[in-house]
mmCIF file of C-alpha atoms and ligand atoms in Angstrom:
data_model
loop_
_atom_site.group_PDB
_atom_site.id
_atom_site.type_symbol
_atom_site.label_atom_id
_atom_site.label_comp_id
_atom_site.label_asym_id
_atom_site.label_seq_id
_atom_site.Cartn_x
_atom_site.Cartn_y
_atom_site.Cartn_z
ATOM 1 C CA MET A 6 5.712 17.815 30.771
ATOM 2 C CA GLU A 7 6.351 14.939 28.077
ATOM 3 C CA HIS A 8 4.070 12.801 30.609
ATOM 4 C CA LEU A 9 1.314 14.851 29.154
ATOM 5 C CA ILE A 10 1.709 13.643 25.617
ATOM 6 C CA TYR A 11 -1.036 11.346 24.552
ATOM 7 C CA SER A 12 0.203 7.656 25.261
ATOM 8 C CA ASN A 13 -1.063 6.039 22.307
ATOM 9 C CA LEU A 14 0.883 8.618 20.136
ATOM 10 C CA LYS A 15 3.762 8.385 22.325
ATOM 11 C CA LYS A 16 4.136 4.358 22.213
ATOM 12 C CA GLN A 17 4.395 4.503 18.365
ATOM 13 C CA GLU A 18 7.892 4.420 16.906
ATOM 14 C CA ILE A 19 9.003 5.750 13.845
ATOM 15 C CA SER A 20 8.753 3.103 11.158
ATOM 16 C CA GLY A 21 11.194 0.358 10.472
ATOM 17 C CA ILE A 22 11.399 1.425 6.923
ATOM 18 C CA ARG A 23 12.518 4.988 7.955
ATOM 19 C CA LYS A 24 14.795 3.582 10.620
ATOM 20 C CA PHE A 25 16.778 1.839 8.121
ATOM 21 C CA THR A 26 16.659 4.315 5.170
ATOM 22 C CA SER A 27 18.006 6.691 7.828
ATOM 23 C CA MET A 28 20.995 4.669 8.065
ATOM 24 C CA LEU A 29 21.936 5.091 4.271
ATOM 25 C CA VAL A 30 23.377 8.320 4.627
ATOM 26 C CA ASP A 31 26.424 6.393 5.679
ATOM 27 C CA TYR A 32 26.490 4.276 2.790
ATOM 28 C CA PRO A 33 26.057 6.919 -0.208
ATOM 29 C CA ASP A 34 27.198 4.132 -2.801
ATOM 30 C CA ALA A 35 24.909 1.774 -1.875
ATOM 31 C CA ILE A 36 22.208 0.377 -4.074
ATOM 32 C CA ASN A 37 18.833 1.494 -2.575
ATOM 33 C CA LEU A 38 16.163 -1.151 -2.772
ATOM 34 C CA THR A 39 14.308 0.059 0.447
ATOM 35 C CA ILE A 40 12.080 2.556 -1.581
ATOM 36 C CA GLY A 41 8.351 2.055 -1.967
ATOM 37 C CA GLN A 42 8.038 4.562 -4.500
ATOM 38 C CA PRO A 43 7.997 4.429 -8.445
ATOM 39 C CA ASP A 44 11.512 5.655 -9.848
ATOM 40 C CA PHE A 45 9.878 7.223 -12.997
ATOM 41 C CA PRO A 46 9.099 10.903 -12.986
ATOM 42 C CA THR A 47 5.372 12.068 -12.737
ATOM 43 C CA PRO A 48 4.271 12.151 -16.352
ATOM 44 C CA ASN A 49 4.872 15.439 -18.202
ATOM 45 C CA HIS A 50 1.397 16.269 -19.268
ATOM 46 C CA VAL A 51 0.558 15.914 -15.363
ATOM 47 C CA LYS A 52 3.198 18.167 -14.547
ATOM 48 C CA GLU A 53 2.351 20.566 -17.452
ATOM 49 C CA SER A 54 -1.446 20.657 -16.040
ATOM 50 C CA ALA A 55 -0.079 21.574 -12.496
ATOM 51 C CA LYS A 56 1.783 24.602 -13.994
ATOM 52 C CA GLN A 57 -1.223 25.718 -15.544
ATOM 53 C CA ALA A 58 -3.270 25.527 -12.677
ATOM 54 C CA ILE A 59 -0.831 27.952 -10.997
ATOM 55 C CA ASP A 60 -0.716 30.354 -13.890
ATOM 56 C CA GLN A 61 -4.398 30.126 -13.965
ATOM 57 C CA ASN A 62 -4.586 31.168 -10.214
ATOM 58 C CA PHE A 63 -6.288 27.906 -9.392
ATOM 59 C CA THR A 64 -4.812 28.321 -5.968
ATOM 60 C CA SER A 65 -7.723 28.539 -3.462
ATOM 61 C CA TYR A 66 -9.296 26.450 -0.931
ATOM 62 C CA THR A 67 -11.551 23.797 -2.953
ATOM 63 C CA PRO A 68 -14.539 21.795 -1.437
ATOM 64 C CA ASN A 69 -13.913 19.638 1.351
ATOM 65 C CA ALA A 70 -14.245 16.418 -0.600
ATOM 66 C CA GLY A 71 -12.350 17.664 -3.383
ATOM 67 C CA ILE A 72 -13.235 19.220 -6.994
ATOM 68 C CA LEU A 73 -15.853 17.907 -8.633
ATOM 69 C CA GLU A 74 -14.307 17.517 -11.712
ATOM 70 C CA LEU A 75 -11.891 15.137 -10.043
ATOM 71 C CA ARG A 76 -14.224 13.245 -8.205
ATOM 72 C CA ASN A 77 -15.822 12.575 -11.754
ATOM 73 C CA ALA A 78 -12.753 11.536 -13.117
ATOM 74 C CA ILE A 79 -12.208 9.290 -10.069
ATOM 75 C CA SER A 80 -15.748 7.834 -10.448
ATOM 76 C CA GLN A 81 -15.410 7.475 -14.296
ATOM 77 C CA PHE A 82 -11.547 5.810 -13.723
ATOM 78 C CA TYR A 83 -13.242 3.017 -11.400
ATOM 79 C CA LYS A 84 -16.126 2.200 -13.636
ATOM 80 C CA GLU A 85 -13.897 1.819 -16.668
ATOM 81 C CA LYS A 86 -11.204 -0.155 -15.138
ATOM 82 C CA TYR A 87 -13.041 -2.244 -12.505
ATOM 83 C CA GLY A 88 -16.639 -1.833 -13.339
ATOM 84 C CA LEU A 89 -17.768 -0.293 -10.156
ATOM 85 C CA THR A 90 -20.164 2.591 -10.055
ATOM 86 C CA TYR A 91 -19.843 5.412 -7.460
ATOM 87 C CA ASN A 92 -21.716 8.759 -7.407
ATOM 88 C CA PRO A 93 -19.042 11.553 -7.793
ATOM 89 C CA GLN A 94 -21.275 13.902 -5.688
ATOM 90 C CA ASP A 95 -21.526 12.023 -2.278
ATOM 91 C CA GLU A 96 -19.613 8.570 -2.527
ATOM 92 C CA VAL A 97 -16.308 10.187 -3.507
ATOM 93 C CA VAL A 98 -13.826 11.676 -1.021
ATOM 94 C CA VAL A 99 -10.222 13.130 -2.308
ATOM 95 C CA THR A 100 -7.738 12.660 0.540
ATOM 96 C CA HIS A 101 -4.261 13.492 1.484
ATOM 97 C CA GLY A 102 -2.577 10.567 -0.484
ATOM 98 C CA ALA A 103 -3.885 6.744 0.339
ATOM 99 C CA SER A 104 -2.267 7.661 3.905
ATOM 100 C CA GLY A 105 -4.845 10.400 4.333
ATOM 101 C CA ALA A 106 -7.459 8.252 3.223
ATOM 102 C CA ILE A 107 -6.465 5.681 5.845
ATOM 103 C CA MET A 108 -6.416 7.936 8.591
ATOM 104 C CA ALA A 109 -9.742 9.679 7.823
ATOM 105 C CA VAL A 110 -11.517 6.396 7.275
ATOM 106 C CA LEU A 111 -10.099 5.004 10.689
ATOM 107 C CA ARG A 112 -11.153 8.139 12.594
ATOM 108 C CA THR A 113 -14.667 7.654 10.992
ATOM 109 C CA ILE A 114 -15.350 4.393 12.206
ATOM 110 C CA LEU A 115 -13.157 3.457 15.192
ATOM 111 C CA THR A 116 -14.413 3.721 18.749
ATOM 112 C CA GLU A 117 -12.210 2.914 21.838
ATOM 113 C CA GLY A 118 -11.663 -0.979 22.071
ATOM 114 C CA CYS A 119 -12.683 -1.799 18.465
ATOM 115 C CA GLU A 120 -10.719 -4.583 16.804
ATOM 116 C CA VAL A 121 -9.267 -4.462 13.167
ATOM 117 C CA ILE A 122 -8.185 -7.449 11.391
ATOM 118 C CA VAL A 123 -4.820 -6.545 9.509
ATOM 119 C CA PRO A 124 -2.869 -9.106 7.291
ATOM 120 C CA ALA A 125 0.819 -9.685 8.523
ATOM 121 C CA PRO A 126 3.203 -9.106 7.328
ATOM 122 C CA VAL A 127 1.507 -5.960 7.308
ATOM 123 C CA TYR A 128 2.111 -2.504 5.513
ATOM 124 C CA PRO A 129 3.350 -0.151 8.526
ATOM 125 C CA GLY A 130 0.664 2.468 8.084
ATOM 126 C CA TYR A 131 -2.107 0.424 9.529
ATOM 127 C CA VAL A 132 -1.420 -0.397 12.957
ATOM 128 C CA PRO A 133 0.020 2.758 14.311
ATOM 129 C CA ILE A 134 -3.333 4.750 13.072
ATOM 130 C CA ILE A 135 -5.647 2.195 14.390
ATOM 131 C CA GLU A 136 -4.014 2.593 18.056
ATOM 132 C CA MET A 137 -3.981 6.329 17.810
ATOM 133 C CA PHE A 138 -7.494 6.364 17.390
ATOM 134 C CA GLY A 139 -8.111 3.785 20.641
ATOM 135 C CA GLY A 140 -8.472 0.608 18.388
ATOM 136 C CA VAL A 141 -6.864 -2.804 18.787
ATOM 137 C CA PRO A 142 -4.912 -4.297 15.841
ATOM 138 C CA VAL A 143 -5.486 -8.306 15.248
ATOM 139 C CA TYR A 144 -2.730 -9.348 13.179
ATOM 140 C CA VAL A 145 -3.430 -12.614 10.986
ATOM 141 C CA ASP A 146 -0.398 -14.609 10.081
ATOM 142 C CA THR A 147 -0.288 -15.155 6.408
ATOM 143 C CA THR A 148 2.994 -16.635 5.952
ATOM 144 C CA SER A 149 1.609 -20.258 5.313
ATOM 145 C CA THR A 150 -1.235 -19.134 2.965
ATOM 146 C CA TYR A 151 1.519 -17.677 0.568
ATOM 147 C CA PHE A 152 0.760 -14.127 2.021
ATOM 148 C CA VAL A 153 -2.781 -13.950 1.213
ATOM 149 C CA LEU A 154 -5.544 -13.205 3.739
ATOM 150 C CA THR A 155 -7.951 -16.120 3.357
ATOM 151 C CA ALA A 156 -11.724 -16.161 4.425
ATOM 152 C CA GLU A 157 -10.729 -19.093 6.497
ATOM 153 C CA LEU A 158 -8.063 -17.186 8.178
ATOM 154 C CA ILE A 159 -10.112 -14.002 8.782
ATOM 155 C CA GLU A 160 -12.972 -16.379 10.210
ATOM 156 C CA LYS A 161 -10.773 -17.584 12.939
ATOM 157 C CA HIS A 162 -10.067 -13.807 13.960
ATOM 158 C CA ILE A 163 -13.571 -12.477 14.151
ATOM 159 C CA THR A 164 -14.957 -11.556 17.571
ATOM 160 C CA GLU A 165 -17.879 -9.573 18.586
ATOM 161 C CA ARG A 166 -15.493 -6.452 18.814
ATOM 162 C CA THR A 167 -14.352 -6.661 14.973
ATOM 163 C CA ARG A 168 -15.143 -3.360 13.460
ATOM 164 C CA ALA A 169 -13.193 -3.861 10.280
ATOM 165 C CA ILE A 170 -10.832 -5.779 8.238
ATOM 166 C CA PHE A 171 -8.128 -4.428 6.137
ATOM 167 C CA LEU A 172 -7.447 -6.125 2.571
ATOM 168 C CA CYS A 173 -4.650 -4.927 0.593
ATOM 169 C CA SER A 174 -4.403 -6.511 -2.938
ATOM 170 C CA PRO A 175 -1.699 -6.145 -4.489
ATOM 171 C CA ALA A 176 -0.018 -6.193 -0.993
ATOM 172 C CA ASN A 177 2.876 -4.387 0.326
ATOM 173 C CA PRO A 178 5.327 -5.721 1.177
ATOM 174 C CA VAL A 179 4.833 -9.170 -0.377
ATOM 175 C CA GLY A 180 3.413 -8.345 -3.632
ATOM 176 C CA THR A 181 0.819 -10.989 -3.612
ATOM 177 C CA ILE A 182 -2.850 -10.460 -4.870
ATOM 178 C CA ILE A 183 -6.209 -11.741 -3.502
ATOM 179 C CA GLU A 184 -7.825 -13.596 -6.352
ATOM 180 C CA GLU A 185 -11.438 -13.526 -7.453
ATOM 181 C CA GLU A 186 -12.477 -17.044 -6.051
ATOM 182 C CA GLN A 187 -10.871 -16.038 -2.544
ATOM 183 C CA LEU A 188 -12.583 -12.594 -2.480
ATOM 184 C CA LYS A 189 -15.691 -14.266 -3.286
ATOM 185 C CA GLU A 190 -14.995 -16.641 -0.078
ATOM 186 C CA ILE A 191 -14.485 -13.581 1.759
ATOM 187 C CA ALA A 192 -17.797 -11.879 0.606
ATOM 188 C CA LYS A 193 -19.676 -14.886 1.566
ATOM 189 C CA LEU A 194 -18.184 -14.734 4.968
ATOM 190 C CA LEU A 195 -18.915 -11.147 5.727
ATOM 191 C CA LYS A 196 -22.070 -10.765 3.893
ATOM 192 C CA ASP A 197 -24.216 -10.795 6.851
ATOM 193 C CA LYS A 198 -21.854 -9.289 9.472
ATOM 194 C CA GLU A 199 -21.704 -5.655 10.671
ATOM 195 C CA ILE A 200 -18.151 -5.389 9.583
ATOM 196 C CA PHE A 201 -16.492 -2.841 7.289
ATOM 197 C CA ILE A 202 -13.920 -3.771 4.869
ATOM 198 C CA LEU A 203 -11.336 -1.352 4.208
ATOM 199 C CA SER A 204 -10.195 -2.172 0.746
ATOM 200 C CA ASP A 205 -6.430 -0.740 0.221
ATOM 201 C CA GLU A 206 -6.206 -0.976 -3.856
ATOM 202 C CA ILE A 207 -3.251 1.659 -4.053
ATOM 203 C CA TYR A 208 -1.233 -0.804 -5.984
ATOM 204 C CA SER A 209 -4.423 -1.994 -8.435
ATOM 205 C CA GLU A 210 -3.111 -0.688 -11.644
ATOM 206 C CA LEU A 211 0.509 -2.642 -10.985
ATOM 207 C CA ILE A 212 -0.677 -6.172 -11.519
ATOM 208 C CA PHE A 213 1.253 -7.981 -13.917
ATOM 209 C CA GLU A 214 -0.654 -11.199 -15.686
ATOM 210 C CA LYS A 215 -4.066 -11.111 -13.696
ATOM 211 C CA THR A 216 -6.563 -8.453 -13.508
ATOM 212 C CA HIS A 217 -7.714 -6.313 -10.188
ATOM 213 C CA HIS A 218 -11.197 -7.392 -8.513
ATOM 214 C CA SER A 219 -12.481 -5.215 -5.883
ATOM 215 C CA ILE A 220 -14.174 -6.803 -2.844
ATOM 216 C CA ALA A 221 -16.863 -3.909 -3.523
ATOM 217 C CA SER A 222 -18.135 -5.670 -6.529
ATOM 218 C CA PHE A 223 -19.221 -8.949 -4.748
ATOM 219 C CA GLU A 224 -22.706 -9.296 -3.738
ATOM 220 C CA GLY A 225 -23.664 -7.417 -0.675
ATOM 221 C CA MET A 226 -20.175 -5.928 -0.493
ATOM 222 C CA ARG A 227 -20.505 -2.451 -1.726
ATOM 223 C CA ASP A 228 -22.697 -1.163 1.291
ATOM 224 C CA LYS A 229 -19.697 -2.153 3.792
ATOM 225 C CA THR A 230 -16.543 -1.390 1.662
ATOM 226 C CA ILE A 231 -14.462 1.805 1.620
ATOM 227 C CA ILE A 232 -12.082 1.452 -1.170
ATOM 228 C CA ILE A 233 -8.913 3.320 -0.631
ATOM 229 C CA ASN A 234 -6.830 4.306 -3.657
ATOM 230 C CA GLY A 235 -4.720 7.339 -5.210
ATOM 231 C CA VAL A 236 -2.324 8.323 -7.644
ATOM 232 C CA SER A 237 0.805 7.800 -5.897
ATOM 233 C CA LYS A 238 1.781 4.439 -7.294
ATOM 234 C CA SER A 239 -0.334 4.323 -10.505
ATOM 235 C CA HIS A 240 0.879 7.719 -11.954
ATOM 236 C CA SER A 241 4.249 8.042 -9.929
ATOM 237 C CA MET A 242 2.856 11.013 -7.942
ATOM 238 C CA THR A 243 3.779 10.190 -4.366
ATOM 239 C CA GLY A 244 4.967 13.722 -3.705
ATOM 240 C CA TRP A 245 1.841 15.160 -4.895
ATOM 241 C CA ARG A 246 -0.122 13.773 -2.111
ATOM 242 C CA ILE A 247 -3.733 12.817 -3.658
ATOM 243 C CA GLY A 248 -5.525 9.833 -2.603
ATOM 244 C CA TYR A 249 -9.262 9.111 -2.264
ATOM 245 C CA THR A 250 -12.056 6.933 -0.966
ATOM 246 C CA LEU A 251 -15.056 5.217 -2.479
ATOM 247 C CA ALA A 252 -17.887 4.216 -0.053
ATOM 248 C CA PRO A 253 -21.601 4.532 0.130
ATOM 249 C CA THR A 254 -23.040 8.078 1.220
ATOM 250 C CA TYR A 255 -23.494 7.249 4.860
ATOM 251 C CA ILE A 256 -19.751 6.787 5.130
ATOM 252 C CA SER A 257 -18.219 9.224 2.712
ATOM 253 C CA LYS A 258 -20.320 12.110 4.344
ATOM 254 C CA GLU A 259 -18.659 11.344 7.616
ATOM 255 C CA ILE A 260 -15.194 10.781 5.767
ATOM 256 C CA THR A 261 -15.519 14.325 4.520
ATOM 257 C CA LYS A 262 -16.076 15.715 7.636
ATOM 258 C CA VAL A 263 -12.866 14.585 9.175
ATOM 259 C CA ILE A 264 -11.210 15.835 5.811
ATOM 260 C CA ALA A 265 -12.943 19.441 6.591
ATOM 261 C CA TYR A 266 -11.898 19.693 10.483
ATOM 262 C CA PHE A 267 -8.657 17.903 10.146
ATOM 263 C CA LEU A 268 -7.366 19.490 6.782
ATOM 264 C CA SER A 269 -9.983 21.563 4.943
ATOM 265 C CA CYS A 270 -9.068 20.018 1.639
ATOM 266 C CA GLU A 271 -6.158 18.979 -0.526
ATOM 267 C CA SER A 272 -4.015 21.296 -2.601
ATOM 268 C CA SER A 273 -5.931 22.608 -5.329
ATOM 269 C CA ILE A 274 -2.722 22.293 -7.864
ATOM 270 C CA SER A 275 -2.334 18.811 -6.694
ATOM 271 C CA GLN A 276 -5.884 17.811 -7.526
ATOM 272 C CA SER A 277 -5.443 19.539 -10.982
ATOM 273 C CA ALA A 278 -2.560 17.393 -11.555
ATOM 274 C CA ALA A 279 -4.529 14.303 -10.518
ATOM 275 C CA LEU A 280 -7.397 15.134 -12.739
ATOM 276 C CA GLU A 281 -5.032 15.231 -15.549
ATOM 277 C CA ALA A 282 -3.774 11.889 -14.419
ATOM 278 C CA LEU A 283 -6.917 10.162 -14.226
ATOM 279 C CA THR A 284 -8.461 11.613 -17.560
ATOM 280 C CA ALA A 285 -5.618 12.249 -20.280
ATOM 281 C CA GLY A 286 -3.276 10.064 -18.464
ATOM 282 C CA LYS A 287 -5.703 7.097 -17.477
ATOM 283 C CA ASP A 288 -3.479 4.353 -19.099
ATOM 284 C CA ASP A 289 -0.264 5.767 -17.689
ATOM 285 C CA ALA A 290 0.514 2.959 -15.436
ATOM 286 C CA ILE A 291 0.702 0.327 -18.183
ATOM 287 C CA GLU A 292 4.321 1.492 -19.601
ATOM 288 C CA MET A 293 5.474 1.515 -15.731
ATOM 289 C CA ARG A 294 3.894 -2.024 -15.267
ATOM 290 C CA ASN A 295 5.384 -3.564 -18.114
ATOM 291 C CA GLU A 296 8.768 -2.376 -16.656
ATOM 292 C CA TYR A 297 8.229 -3.824 -13.117
ATOM 293 C CA LYS A 298 7.054 -6.879 -14.803
ATOM 294 C CA LYS A 299 10.636 -7.277 -16.299
ATOM 295 C CA ARG A 300 12.393 -6.516 -13.154
ATOM 296 C CA ARG A 301 10.233 -8.875 -11.252
ATOM 297 C CA ASP A 302 11.074 -11.812 -13.498
ATOM 298 C CA LEU A 303 14.611 -10.748 -13.204
ATOM 299 C CA VAL A 304 14.805 -10.551 -9.396
ATOM 300 C CA TYR A 305 12.504 -13.600 -8.911
ATOM 301 C CA SER A 306 14.449 -15.861 -11.190
ATOM 302 C CA ARG A 307 17.666 -14.599 -9.746
ATOM 303 C CA LEU A 308 16.773 -15.173 -5.957
ATOM 304 C CA VAL A 309 15.209 -18.829 -6.855
ATOM 305 C CA SER A 310 18.389 -19.765 -8.273
ATOM 306 C CA MET A 311 20.252 -18.358 -5.313
ATOM 307 C CA GLY A 312 18.162 -20.890 -3.360
ATOM 308 C CA PHE A 313 15.883 -18.247 -1.650
ATOM 309 C CA ASP A 314 12.388 -19.681 -0.645
ATOM 310 C CA VAL A 315 10.174 -16.652 -2.054
ATOM 311 C CA VAL A 316 6.612 -16.315 -3.150
ATOM 312 C CA LYS A 317 6.343 -14.854 -6.574
ATOM 313 C CA PRO A 318 4.785 -11.319 -6.721
ATOM 314 C CA GLU A 319 1.807 -10.670 -8.967
ATOM 315 C CA GLY A 320 1.667 -6.936 -8.420
ATOM 316 C CA ALA A 321 3.170 -3.704 -6.724
ATOM 317 C CA PHE A 322 6.771 -3.858 -6.749
ATOM 318 C CA TYR A 323 7.957 -5.746 -3.858
ATOM 319 C CA ILE A 324 9.084 -8.820 -3.298
ATOM 320 C CA PHE A 325 9.633 -10.610 0.268
ATOM 321 C CA PRO A 326 12.190 -13.577 0.363
ATOM 322 C CA SER A 327 12.798 -15.899 3.330
ATOM 323 C CA ILE A 328 16.185 -15.674 4.924
ATOM 324 C CA LYS A 329 15.282 -18.163 7.477
ATOM 325 C CA LYS A 330 18.095 -20.488 6.013
ATOM 326 C CA THR A 331 20.488 -18.209 7.393
ATOM 327 C CA LYS A 332 19.447 -18.226 10.915
ATOM 328 C CA MET A 333 19.863 -14.656 11.159
ATOM 329 C CA LYS A 334 17.614 -11.922 12.558
ATOM 330 C CA SER A 335 16.367 -10.034 9.584
ATOM 331 C CA PHE A 336 17.807 -6.594 10.877
ATOM 332 C CA ASP A 337 21.002 -8.192 11.305
ATOM 333 C CA PHE A 338 21.038 -9.591 7.735
ATOM 334 C CA CYS A 339 20.089 -6.467 6.265
ATOM 335 C CA ILE A 340 22.923 -4.464 8.056
ATOM 336 C CA GLU A 341 25.583 -7.055 7.194
ATOM 337 C CA LEU A 342 24.265 -6.987 3.714
ATOM 338 C CA LEU A 343 24.371 -3.364 3.616
ATOM 339 C CA LYS A 344 27.953 -3.100 5.131
ATOM 340 C CA GLU A 345 29.330 -5.949 3.165
ATOM 341 C CA GLN A 346 28.197 -5.690 -0.263
ATOM 342 C CA GLY A 347 26.336 -2.199 -0.296
ATOM 343 C CA VAL A 348 22.694 -3.407 -0.947
ATOM 344 C CA ALA A 349 19.937 -1.850 1.131
ATOM 345 C CA THR A 350 16.922 -3.598 1.801
ATOM 346 C CA VAL A 351 13.997 -3.634 4.559
ATOM 347 C CA PRO A 352 14.203 -5.951 7.357
ATOM 348 C CA GLY A 353 11.087 -8.115 7.501
ATOM 349 C CA SER A 354 10.621 -6.980 10.963
ATOM 350 C CA ALA A 355 9.428 -3.644 9.805
ATOM 351 C CA PHE A 356 6.423 -5.387 9.147
ATOM 352 C CA SER A 357 5.382 -6.701 12.424
ATOM 353 C CA ASN A 358 6.820 -9.934 14.005
ATOM 354 C CA TYR A 359 5.383 -12.046 11.563
ATOM 355 C CA GLY A 360 7.885 -10.591 8.919
ATOM 356 C CA GLU A 361 10.820 -11.763 10.921
ATOM 357 C CA GLY A 362 12.905 -14.127 8.809
ATOM 358 C CA TYR A 363 12.211 -12.134 5.719
ATOM 359 C CA ILE A 364 13.511 -9.028 3.725
ATOM 360 C CA ARG A 365 11.697 -6.723 1.678
ATOM 361 C CA ILE A 366 13.447 -6.036 -1.639
ATOM 362 C CA SER A 367 11.737 -2.975 -3.704
ATOM 363 C CA TYR A 368 12.613 -3.478 -7.647
ATOM 364 C CA ALA A 369 11.616 -0.017 -8.322
ATOM 365 C CA GLN A 370 14.811 0.642 -9.656
ATOM 366 C CA PRO A 371 16.472 0.221 -12.992
ATOM 367 C CA ILE A 372 17.012 -3.036 -14.137
ATOM 368 C CA GLU A 373 21.096 -2.690 -14.431
ATOM 369 C CA LYS A 374 21.046 -1.755 -10.630
ATOM 370 C CA LEU A 375 18.768 -4.652 -9.924
ATOM 371 C CA GLU A 376 21.166 -6.902 -11.621
ATOM 372 C CA ASP A 377 24.336 -5.447 -9.816
ATOM 373 C CA ALA A 378 22.465 -5.844 -6.562
ATOM 374 C CA MET A 379 21.607 -9.508 -7.329
ATOM 375 C CA ASN A 380 25.148 -10.191 -8.027
ATOM 376 C CA ARG A 381 26.076 -8.749 -4.830
ATOM 377 C CA LEU A 382 23.653 -10.629 -2.998
ATOM 378 C CA GLU A 383 24.759 -13.836 -4.521
ATOM 379 C CA LYS A 384 28.048 -12.949 -3.275
ATOM 380 C CA PHE A 385 26.852 -12.280 0.248
ATOM 381 C CA MET A 386 25.193 -15.604 0.206
ATOM 382 C CA GLU A 387 28.239 -17.442 -0.428
ATOM 383 C CA LYS A 388 29.141 -17.492 3.229
ATOM 384 C CA PHE A 389 25.929 -19.507 3.908
ATOM 385 C CA LYS A 390 26.632 -22.337 1.958
HETATM 386 C C1 PLP B 427 -0.218 -0.567 0.827
HETATM 387 C C2 PLP B 427 -0.168 0.746 0.842
HETATM 388 N N1 PLP B 427 -1.070 1.666 1.223
HETATM 389 C C3 PLP B 427 -1.000 3.007 1.289
HETATM 390 C C4 PLP B 427 0.205 3.791 1.103
HETATM 391 C C5 PLP B 427 0.028 5.151 1.111
HETATM 392 O O1 PLP B 427 0.185 5.571 -0.218
HETATM 393 P P1 PLP B 427 0.292 7.397 -0.366
HETATM 394 O O2 PLP B 427 1.630 7.410 -0.868
HETATM 395 O O3 PLP B 427 -0.670 7.550 -1.419
HETATM 396 O O4 PLP B 427 -0.146 7.718 1.086
HETATM 397 C C6 PLP B 427 1.261 2.970 0.713
HETATM 398 C C7 PLP B 427 2.714 3.489 0.583
HETATM 399 O O5 PLP B 427 3.591 3.059 0.442
HETATM 400 C C8 PLP B 427 1.229 1.473 0.438
HETATM 401 O O6 PLP B 427 2.390 0.877 0.316
#
């Protein structure tokens, strides 16, 4: 009866990252630079608050949009950090990680045949969901704009079917950010258009030198922007599965219905932990960010000295060097690097065809491991001289 499976689901493949990481079992001693999650533990005070929630029997269903205390904390966090005001009563929805937010938002706005513009190379969590909901992804090649989605590029891809545009800043897999001036240009372009902006800000707390700006803060944007964020990266809480959306009421109330009927609500215990993270721990990311910056500096300078063409990341914990000079396919490059030197990285092709010719290195690993990995990569590169 396989033919009865929903075709838009069946055609989806397991993510290229997962495919590659599943091979790592055969190389137990490899240095794993494929990981898209912080290597720090969840802060202790956050863990304690979850234990308390259990002890106090805070273990029941919660409101569909999440407990009001957490929605208050999210609203306060965004106000303090990024100067945006959202009403916790009806403009904030707690979701199943940022992934759950992406799912709920796309379910809310897509109908068959709608186009969604995505920056490419692209985070692998957008396109399959767009397609599962009958939408059509429109890839915008950002390789010639230092991996930044610009207003000019967006304009070239807008049609009368464009329903939404994904912005991802800081971006996975490239670590670049969309600067304030560039956001202003995008806002100018979209101001009078009936197009939603899906602003994935999951790495907003992990920007090194500059400050985070949300597109929602620009003139005319708040009413059409849906901010997607969560505590996975800012508080090293990927397994707790708490994300959220910030959007005007007319959108948030529909997103809440998706949560209500698909999921009921998020875990009460995880919500308690996220509440602690975004209140007592609202600056927890600073220490991790400082550490990522040191690692970024190390990996970037080593790659440059090895002769890689590489854009210096301004946030997140990824770097995306070009391997075009080796003339190898990214998948083959990653396999050989793993087999010969025991270093695991992700082929750029896992992030769409536009990522071919690159590899993604995650520097969410201790500095000593990164140094070792760079030494091994340097040895590997000798054969291409
Ligand atoms: C750009 C981007 N958006 C969303 C997510 C999903 O985050 P979460 O773990 O909160 O679902 C990730 C995770 O790697 C990501 O890189």
